[in-house]
Amino acid sequence: MSNIVSSLQTLVGFALLACVVAFLWAPVLTHFLYKYNITRRNEYDSTPTRNEKAGTPIMGGLLVVVTVALVTFISNWSRAFTWVPVGVMLLSAFLGGVDDLLNIFGAPRRSRKVFHILNLIKIHKNLRTRIFLTLTLPWAIFKRVGTWMGSHPGRGMHVHEKLIFQFMAGGIAAWWIYFKLGEHWQQIYVPFVGATGDGFINIGVLIIPVFILTVMFTANAVNIADGLDGLAGGALIPTFAALGLLAWVKGLPEIAVLNAVTTGALITYTYFNVKPARFQMGDVGSLGLGALLGINAIVTNQILTLPLLAFVFVIEALSVIAQLMSKYFFGRRLFRMAPLHHHFELLGWSEEKIVMRFWMLHMAAVLAGLWIGLH
Amino acid sequence: MIKELSKEARLVLEGYLILPLPGESVTCPYYNNARNHVRMGLRAQIGKGSPEEIADEALLYAIREKLDLEILKPSMRKQFLLDHNLGIDCSGLVYHILAAETQARGLGGISQLLKFPYASGFWARLGRFMRKRYAENTDVKTLSHKNNSRPVSKIEIQPGDILVSLKNNSLQQDHVVVVTKVDGEKIWVAQSELRPKDTSLSLGVREEILTSLDALSPRRMNWL
């Protein structure tokens, strides 16, 4: 009993430590972001409330990413457990950071239509250009398909570039789990089956694409949900707290501590991020924390409960997919605007109302996920 | 005896004549996707949307561009719609009016009644497979195909009948109008059309008395 209390005390202690560390350097970060004018610009494809946020610092997600990396590196650095989750988080955060900076300081980027390129291949006066365009045509098609999935290309990274980076991050996670953590991790835990069977199903090597897709999905899902002040940060708190608890119950103390540290840093971040936000997460935070969420769900073997543990993020990502499908296949909008929070904004809901209701729904879903995950 | 379209079909037509937008009334402009060749787009933006879809899309653009449509003059609002490829083409208008008319007459959905002999491309077939892209696959040739229409004499004309003109050369263009009201010799028709010499306010959907077929359009047409 005293062991249980002691390990719980450790978890809570780490969460508190991260909370305090983040709080201490938050003013430094804010000063840095203002000093270098890393602030939100007006966007083309946006809602009025989002445009009101022009001038607010972005890349506030650094507060969580750096705090988690720092605290883990100093006090929870385990080759077997925390290297890769933190590494993948940092890789995704780097990608997000580049995107944030390009969005602010980069030049507008274009994406040629495939038919335009085909025409240029036929009519361009320079033979070398024609050969170059012919050889790079498959890449151009891939790039164009990527733009169908994204909104206005703008100045930042294009969808296809993000997907490649996220694929790499997911690939590293899958490689680590499949080849380094042993056979036990190549199975998916099925809740409730434990009573009758061993609770695991083995899908063999197929687990690798499952891992990759999970990390890619969660990274993008958090990125998509990060559209209103406090929404993503506040929703991530119960998610990481639940994952920490599940990791602790399953005997994974390093992962439990990692989740506790993330939860603590997120509490401080959300304090500064609620409306009116002192700073916003930016892609650096949303992509990094999204990847960390995916990998932690995999390590704690909660892929099947992930739709509940990451409820708001899954719903937001699905709303974007459904909107695109509806637009392309049915020619009609399913929502006034995707992701889902913008739909409610355009219906006239206040930002606070949307965020609070999403938080509450999310917490209820996380409780359900936790309950199922414990079986 | 006056014969008219059903109340439901009339409501659809009135939706195009007075788009459900805030402020002074504005008619739906003419927009044909043939120039832009947008594929898999919103049907409101390829000339096939319902009045509500067109108005909703206009309001969304207005919100994004921080524009108050209500205070704009009708001509500016119409220009705003045209700038965002919002409008209806002739077959789109006829499709939506006939869809409401067939429903009102208890004939079922127009998508089940129409045949699509010309929609044979991949996306068209996919659209038909998804059973939702009917308005987009309906053009003048489809409406006038022998599987969908039969010729009638002038004295047999009823509200809901269509008058079709198919082009003979590249200078002409296909066109279709729908009969909305018949009072003895007088015939009222509704159409969506772009007349090059029109002012920006008069182009688009209109309802008028049919004086002669040539008067329907200044372009040389091959009326069937």
PDB file of N, CA, C and O in Angstrom, chain A residues 287-317:
ATOM      1  N   LEU A 287       1.671  19.776 -33.181  1.00  0.00           N
ATOM      2  CA  LEU A 287       2.203  18.587 -33.859  1.00  0.00           C
ATOM      3  C   LEU A 287       3.065  17.757 -32.905  1.00  0.00           C
ATOM      4  O   LEU A 287       2.998  16.522 -32.899  1.00  0.00           O
ATOM      5  N   GLY A 288       3.850  18.439 -32.081  1.00  0.00           N
ATOM      6  CA  GLY A 288       4.707  17.725 -31.128  1.00  0.00           C
ATOM      7  C   GLY A 288       3.884  16.957 -30.110  1.00  0.00           C
ATOM      8  O   GLY A 288       4.107  15.759 -29.883  1.00  0.00           O
ATOM      9  N   LEU A 289       2.909  17.628 -29.507  1.00  0.00           N
ATOM     10  CA  LEU A 289       2.102  16.962 -28.474  1.00  0.00           C
ATOM     11  C   LEU A 289       1.179  15.908 -29.082  1.00  0.00           C
ATOM     12  O   LEU A 289       0.887  14.895 -28.452  1.00  0.00           O
ATOM     13  N   GLY A 290       0.735  16.156 -30.303  1.00  0.00           N
ATOM     14  CA  GLY A 290      -0.103  15.163 -30.990  1.00  0.00           C
ATOM     15  C   GLY A 290       0.670  13.876 -31.222  1.00  0.00           C
ATOM     16  O   GLY A 290       0.155  12.776 -30.994  1.00  0.00           O
ATOM     17  N   ALA A 291       1.922  14.009 -31.668  1.00  0.00           N
ATOM     18  CA  ALA A 291       2.756  12.822 -31.890  1.00  0.00           C
ATOM     19  C   ALA A 291       3.019  12.111 -30.565  1.00  0.00           C
ATOM     20  O   ALA A 291       2.969  10.879 -30.487  1.00  0.00           O
ATOM     21  N   LEU A 292       3.282  12.905 -29.527  1.00  0.00           N
ATOM     22  CA  LEU A 292       3.527  12.309 -28.199  1.00  0.00           C
ATOM     23  C   LEU A 292       2.285  11.558 -27.705  1.00  0.00           C
ATOM     24  O   LEU A 292       2.390  10.463 -27.135  1.00  0.00           O
ATOM     25  N   LEU A 293       1.121  12.152 -27.963  1.00  0.00           N
ATOM     26  CA  LEU A 293      -0.130  11.500 -27.569  1.00  0.00           C
ATOM     27  C   LEU A 293      -0.272  10.142 -28.264  1.00  0.00           C
ATOM     28  O   LEU A 293      -0.581   9.130 -27.620  1.00  0.00           O
ATOM     29  N   GLY A 294      -0.019  10.125 -29.560  1.00  0.00           N
ATOM     30  CA  GLY A 294      -0.149   8.877 -30.327  1.00  0.00           C
ATOM     31  C   GLY A 294       0.799   7.810 -29.819  1.00  0.00           C
ATOM     32  O   GLY A 294       0.405   6.670 -29.568  1.00  0.00           O
ATOM     33  N   ILE A 295       2.049   8.212 -29.617  1.00  0.00           N
ATOM     34  CA  ILE A 295       3.063   7.221 -29.213  1.00  0.00           C
ATOM     35  C   ILE A 295       2.791   6.733 -27.790  1.00  0.00           C
ATOM     36  O   ILE A 295       2.967   5.554 -27.479  1.00  0.00           O
ATOM     37  N   ASN A 296       2.333   7.615 -26.916  1.00  0.00           N
ATOM     38  CA  ASN A 296       2.014   7.189 -25.547  1.00  0.00           C
ATOM     39  C   ASN A 296       0.814   6.238 -25.523  1.00  0.00           C
ATOM     40  O   ASN A 296       0.776   5.307 -24.726  1.00  0.00           O
ATOM     41  N   ALA A 297      -0.138   6.494 -26.406  1.00  0.00           N
ATOM     42  CA  ALA A 297      -1.299   5.599 -26.485  1.00  0.00           C
ATOM     43  C   ALA A 297      -0.864   4.218 -26.957  1.00  0.00           C
ATOM     44  O   ALA A 297      -1.372   3.193 -26.486  1.00  0.00           O
ATOM     45  N   ILE A 298       0.104   4.203 -27.883  1.00  0.00           N
ATOM     46  CA  ILE A 298       0.596   2.912 -28.395  1.00  0.00           C
ATOM     47  C   ILE A 298       1.362   2.171 -27.293  1.00  0.00           C
ATOM     48  O   ILE A 298       1.148   0.985 -27.058  1.00  0.00           O
ATOM     49  N   VAL A 299       2.243   2.908 -26.609  1.00  0.00           N
ATOM     50  CA  VAL A 299       3.082   2.265 -25.592  1.00  0.00           C
ATOM     51  C   VAL A 299       2.232   1.735 -24.437  1.00  0.00           C
ATOM     52  O   VAL A 299       2.505   0.663 -23.887  1.00  0.00           O
ATOM     53  N   THR A 300       1.189   2.461 -24.073  1.00  0.00           N
ATOM     54  CA  THR A 300       0.326   1.974 -22.992  1.00  0.00           C
ATOM     55  C   THR A 300      -0.744   1.020 -23.534  1.00  0.00           C
ATOM     56  O   THR A 300      -1.656   0.637 -22.813  1.00  0.00           O
ATOM     57  N   ASN A 301      -0.616   0.681 -24.819  1.00  0.00           N
ATOM     58  CA  ASN A 301      -1.526  -0.255 -25.487  1.00  0.00           C
ATOM     59  C   ASN A 301      -2.985   0.183 -25.386  1.00  0.00           C
ATOM     60  O   ASN A 301      -3.870  -0.582 -25.008  1.00  0.00           O
ATOM     61  N   GLN A 302      -3.226   1.423 -25.734  1.00  0.00           N
ATOM     62  CA  GLN A 302      -4.586   1.975 -25.654  1.00  0.00           C
ATOM     63  C   GLN A 302      -5.087   2.431 -27.025  1.00  0.00           C
ATOM     64  O   GLN A 302      -5.885   3.367 -27.104  1.00  0.00           O
ATOM     65  N   ILE A 303      -4.643   1.758 -28.074  1.00  0.00           N
ATOM     66  CA  ILE A 303      -5.064   2.191 -29.419  1.00  0.00           C
ATOM     67  C   ILE A 303      -6.581   2.102 -29.557  1.00  0.00           C
ATOM     68  O   ILE A 303      -7.220   2.978 -30.139  1.00  0.00           O
ATOM     69  N   LEU A 304      -7.169   1.054 -28.996  1.00  0.00           N
ATOM     70  CA  LEU A 304      -8.622   0.885 -29.166  1.00  0.00           C
ATOM     71  C   LEU A 304      -9.423   1.885 -28.345  1.00  0.00           C
ATOM     72  O   LEU A 304     -10.555   2.205 -28.696  1.00  0.00           O
ATOM     73  N   THR A 305      -8.853   2.345 -27.239  1.00  0.00           N
ATOM     74  CA  THR A 305      -9.588   3.340 -26.434  1.00  0.00           C
ATOM     75  C   THR A 305      -9.194   4.776 -26.820  1.00  0.00           C
ATOM     76  O   THR A 305      -9.772   5.725 -26.289  1.00  0.00           O
ATOM     77  N   LEU A 306      -8.247   4.898 -27.747  1.00  0.00           N
ATOM     78  CA  LEU A 306      -7.792   6.240 -28.152  1.00  0.00           C
ATOM     79  C   LEU A 306      -8.927   7.142 -28.646  1.00  0.00           C
ATOM     80  O   LEU A 306      -8.952   8.337 -28.318  1.00  0.00           O
ATOM     81  N   PRO A 307      -9.895   6.616 -29.405  1.00  0.00           N
ATOM     82  CA  PRO A 307     -10.994   7.498 -29.830  1.00  0.00           C
ATOM     83  C   PRO A 307     -11.729   8.147 -28.657  1.00  0.00           C
ATOM     84  O   PRO A 307     -12.285   9.237 -28.808  1.00  0.00           O
ATOM     85  N   LEU A 308     -11.721   7.489 -27.500  1.00  0.00           N
ATOM     86  CA  LEU A 308     -12.366   8.098 -26.329  1.00  0.00           C
ATOM     87  C   LEU A 308     -11.375   8.963 -25.555  1.00  0.00           C
ATOM     88  O   LEU A 308     -11.716  10.060 -25.107  1.00  0.00           O
ATOM     89  N   LEU A 309     -10.155   8.475 -25.420  1.00  0.00           N
ATOM     90  CA  LEU A 309      -9.151   9.239 -24.660  1.00  0.00           C
ATOM     91  C   LEU A 309      -8.784  10.542 -25.377  1.00  0.00           C
ATOM     92  O   LEU A 309      -8.403  11.520 -24.747  1.00  0.00           O
ATOM     93  N   ALA A 310      -8.885  10.523 -26.700  1.00  0.00           N
ATOM     94  CA  ALA A 310      -8.585  11.743 -27.467  1.00  0.00           C
ATOM     95  C   ALA A 310      -9.851  12.188 -28.198  1.00  0.00           C
ATOM     96  O   ALA A 310      -9.809  12.580 -29.363  1.00  0.00           O
ATOM     97  N   PHE A 311     -10.954  12.148 -27.508  1.00  0.00           N
ATOM     98  CA  PHE A 311     -12.269  12.321 -28.122  1.00  0.00           C
ATOM     99  C   PHE A 311     -12.389  13.587 -28.979  1.00  0.00           C
ATOM    100  O   PHE A 311     -12.713  13.527 -30.170  1.00  0.00           O
ATOM    101  N   VAL A 312     -12.095  14.729 -28.373  1.00  0.00           N
ATOM    102  CA  VAL A 312     -12.258  15.996 -29.094  1.00  0.00           C
ATOM    103  C   VAL A 312     -11.371  16.030 -30.342  1.00  0.00           C
ATOM    104  O   VAL A 312     -11.799  16.487 -31.408  1.00  0.00           O
ATOM    105  N   PHE A 313     -10.167  15.513 -30.212  1.00  0.00           N
ATOM    106  CA  PHE A 313      -9.232  15.558 -31.330  1.00  0.00           C
ATOM    107  C   PHE A 313      -9.698  14.650 -32.466  1.00  0.00           C
ATOM    108  O   PHE A 313      -9.602  15.008 -33.640  1.00  0.00           O
ATOM    109  N   VAL A 314     -10.198  13.488 -32.081  1.00  0.00           N
ATOM    110  CA  VAL A 314     -10.696  12.554 -33.095  1.00  0.00           C
ATOM    111  C   VAL A 314     -11.915  13.151 -33.803  1.00  0.00           C
ATOM    112  O   VAL A 314     -12.015  13.127 -35.037  1.00  0.00           O
ATOM    113  N   ILE A 315     -12.820  13.727 -33.019  1.00  0.00           N
ATOM    114  CA  ILE A 315     -14.029  14.316 -33.606  1.00  0.00           C
ATOM    115  C   ILE A 315     -13.663  15.474 -34.543  1.00  0.00           C
ATOM    116  O   ILE A 315     -14.213  15.593 -35.645  1.00  0.00           O
ATOM    117  N   GLU A 316     -12.729  16.289 -34.107  1.00  0.00           N
ATOM    118  CA  GLU A 316     -12.322  17.434 -34.930  1.00  0.00           C
ATOM    119  C   GLU A 316     -11.681  16.954 -36.244  1.00  0.00           C
ATOM    120  O   GLU A 316     -11.975  17.492 -37.314  1.00  0.00           O
ATOM    121  N   ALA A 317     -10.810  15.947 -36.132  1.00  0.00           N
ATOM    122  CA  ALA A 317     -10.155  15.437 -37.342  1.00  0.00           C
ATOM    123  C   ALA A 317     -11.182  14.775 -38.260  1.00  0.00           C
ATOM    124  O   ALA A 317     -11.159  14.982 -39.480  1.00  0.00           O
TER     125      ALA A 317
END
